[in-house]
Amino acid sequence: IAGITQAPTSQILAAGRRMTLRCTQDMRHNAMYWYRQDLGLGLRLIHYSNTAGTTGKGEVPDGYSVSRANTDDFPLTLASAVPSQTSVYFCASSGSGTPTDTQYFGPGTRLTVL
Amino acid sequence: GQNIDQPTEMTATEGAIVQINCTYQTSGFNGLFWYQQHAGEAPTFLSYNVLDGLEEKGRFSSFLSRSKGYSYLLLKELQMKDSASYLCAAMDSNYQLIWGAGTKLIIKP
């Protein structure tokens, strides 16, 4: 693995189903982030984690949960998907602990909720 | 509230120069980032400015005026591969990025 990987690449999901989007980084970055990107809108932060064992809420956290059991993994769970959660989801990480560090993005997961 | 404004779309000619503007209003300020995003791909980092002035990096330069809440990205010697969206993001006092919707740059031969 080099960088950040996300899985699945894309998914079609029935409303009401539970779904976990996976994110793994091998850069030993402390901070990790989940964003959603919708047409005509900027990236919006869902949840973040400054270090393993801690998480925080971003701009649009409702309907999503995260965990950070270790440095490398930061899964995002939709407990009961709704059509408004149709979006492209990007995971990102940043490195040495300086808050202004560059964020590096994974390839994204395209999620459609019907 | 917090807000980032940038043009939705711009068109330029191969070999020319284009300037993409961005204005921001944030609660506190810890720097301005520019990212490039090709269609269907992840954003990739281009530049970071926290002090006023121009930062040059090859064909790309980024400028910041903190007093005006203004930045621009300057792309010189445009190539077809520069066709992409360019995302402006300002970091607020909580060190969270506030993102613009992006400027889609179309390069014509």
Tab-separated table of C-alpha atoms in Angstrom, chain A:
chain	number	residue	atom	x	y	z
A	1	ILE	CA	0.000	0.000	0.000
A	2	ALA	CA	1.227	3.489	-0.777
A	3	GLY	CA	-0.684	6.466	0.565
A	4	ILE	CA	-4.377	6.230	1.323
A	5	THR	CA	-6.738	3.543	0.123
A	6	GLN	CA	-10.526	3.533	0.308
A	7	ALA	CA	-13.024	0.748	-0.177
A	8	PRO	CA	-15.326	0.184	-1.869
A	9	THR	CA	-14.701	2.279	-4.974
A	10	SER	CA	-18.418	2.611	-5.493
A	11	GLN	CA	-21.585	1.233	-3.957
A	12	ILE	CA	-25.313	1.315	-4.545
A	13	LEU	CA	-27.220	0.929	-1.303
A	14	ALA	CA	-30.862	0.616	-0.381
A	15	ALA	CA	-32.187	3.228	2.015
A	16	GLY	CA	-32.222	2.046	5.602
A	17	ARG	CA	-29.212	-0.232	5.192
A	18	ARG	CA	-26.051	0.080	7.259
A	19	MET	CA	-22.805	0.730	5.417
A	20	THR	CA	-19.171	1.133	6.435
A	21	LEU	CA	-16.708	2.920	4.202
A	22	ARG	CA	-13.143	1.880	4.827
A	23	CYS	CA	-10.048	4.060	4.832
A	24	THR	CA	-6.462	2.963	5.445
A	25	GLN	CA	-3.250	4.987	5.299
A	26	ASP	CA	0.335	3.768	5.513
A	27	MET	CA	2.035	7.126	6.006
A	28	ARG	CA	1.815	7.015	9.818
A	29	HIS	CA	-0.122	10.276	9.733
A	30	ASN	CA	-1.652	11.386	13.011
A	31	ALA	CA	-4.734	13.146	11.666
A	32	MET	CA	-7.454	11.701	9.445
A	33	TYR	CA	-10.603	13.188	7.965
A	34	TRP	CA	-13.797	12.231	6.170
A	35	TYR	CA	-15.334	14.611	3.639
A	36	ARG	CA	-18.272	14.439	1.316
A	37	GLN	CA	-18.279	16.175	-2.043
A	38	ASP	CA	-21.529	17.108	-3.773
A	39	LEU	CA	-21.964	18.845	-7.118
A	40	GLY	CA	-21.838	22.615	-6.775
A	41	LEU	CA	-20.700	22.493	-3.161
A	42	GLY	CA	-17.293	22.528	-1.582
A	43	LEU	CA	-15.905	19.568	0.297
A	44	ARG	CA	-17.668	19.328	3.657
A	45	LEU	CA	-16.040	17.793	6.706
A	46	ILE	CA	-18.034	14.981	8.314
A	47	HIS	CA	-15.739	13.774	11.098
A	48	TYR	CA	-12.078	13.978	11.917
A	49	SER	CA	-9.509	12.403	14.202
A	50	ASN	CA	-6.405	14.245	15.386
A	51	THR	CA	-4.793	11.084	16.740
A	52	ALA	CA	-5.615	7.437	17.367
A	53	GLY	CA	-8.276	7.079	20.042
A	54	THR	CA	-9.866	10.499	19.492
A	55	THR	CA	-12.533	11.723	17.094
A	56	GLY	CA	-14.417	14.948	16.519
A	57	LYS	CA	-17.433	16.218	14.625
A	58	GLY	CA	-17.128	18.312	11.508
A	59	GLU	CA	-19.624	20.453	9.667
A	60	VAL	CA	-22.078	17.682	8.676
A	61	PRO	CA	-21.799	14.787	11.182
A	62	ASP	CA	-25.462	13.759	11.477
A	63	GLY	CA	-26.160	10.220	10.301
A	64	TYR	CA	-22.467	9.257	10.344
A	65	SER	CA	-20.137	7.769	12.942
A	66	VAL	CA	-16.416	7.053	12.995
A	67	SER	CA	-13.852	5.230	15.102
A	68	ARG	CA	-10.061	5.421	15.301
A	69	ALA	CA	-8.802	2.290	16.998
A	70	ASN	CA	-5.314	2.616	15.512
A	71	THR	CA	-3.195	5.037	13.472
A	72	ASP	CA	-3.839	3.476	10.077
A	73	ASP	CA	-7.614	2.931	9.882
A	74	PHE	CA	-10.505	5.365	10.025
A	75	PRO	CA	-13.823	3.750	9.007
A	76	LEU	CA	-16.964	5.797	8.395
A	77	THR	CA	-20.322	4.181	9.171
A	78	LEU	CA	-23.763	5.154	7.962
A	79	ALA	CA	-26.095	3.549	10.484
A	80	SER	CA	-29.235	3.798	8.351
A	81	ALA	CA	-28.576	5.262	4.917
A	82	VAL	CA	-30.847	7.909	3.403
A	83	PRO	CA	-30.931	9.220	-0.193
A	84	SER	CA	-29.442	12.583	0.883
A	85	GLN	CA	-26.262	10.701	1.751
A	86	THR	CA	-25.684	10.001	-1.924
A	87	SER	CA	-22.312	11.604	-2.533
A	88	VAL	CA	-18.643	11.032	-3.190
A	89	TYR	CA	-16.783	10.401	0.062
A	90	PHE	CA	-13.119	11.239	0.448
A	91	CYS	CA	-10.852	10.185	3.267
A	92	ALA	CA	-7.760	12.319	3.913
A	93	SER	CA	-4.825	12.337	6.280
A	94	SER	CA	-2.190	14.816	7.400
A	95	GLY	CA	1.095	14.165	8.932
A	96	SER	CA	3.476	15.382	11.480
A	97	GLY	CA	1.079	16.965	13.908
A	98	THR	CA	1.312	20.573	12.800
A	99	PRO	CA	-2.301	21.639	12.274
A	100	THR	CA	-1.524	23.375	8.986
A	101	ASP	CA	-0.033	20.234	7.444
A	102	THR	CA	-1.116	19.385	3.938
A	103	GLN	CA	-3.990	16.951	3.687
A	104	TYR	CA	-3.569	13.993	1.338
A	105	PHE	CA	-6.684	12.430	-0.130
A	106	GLY	CA	-7.730	8.902	-0.933
A	107	PRO	CA	-9.322	8.034	-4.295
A	108	GLY	CA	-12.883	8.365	-3.004
A	109	THR	CA	-15.968	6.188	-2.677
A	110	ARG	CA	-18.976	6.979	-4.837
A	111	LEU	CA	-22.088	6.075	-2.840
A	112	THR	CA	-25.624	6.018	-4.200
A	113	VAL	CA	-28.525	5.528	-1.781
A	114	LEU	CA	-31.821	4.562	-3.393
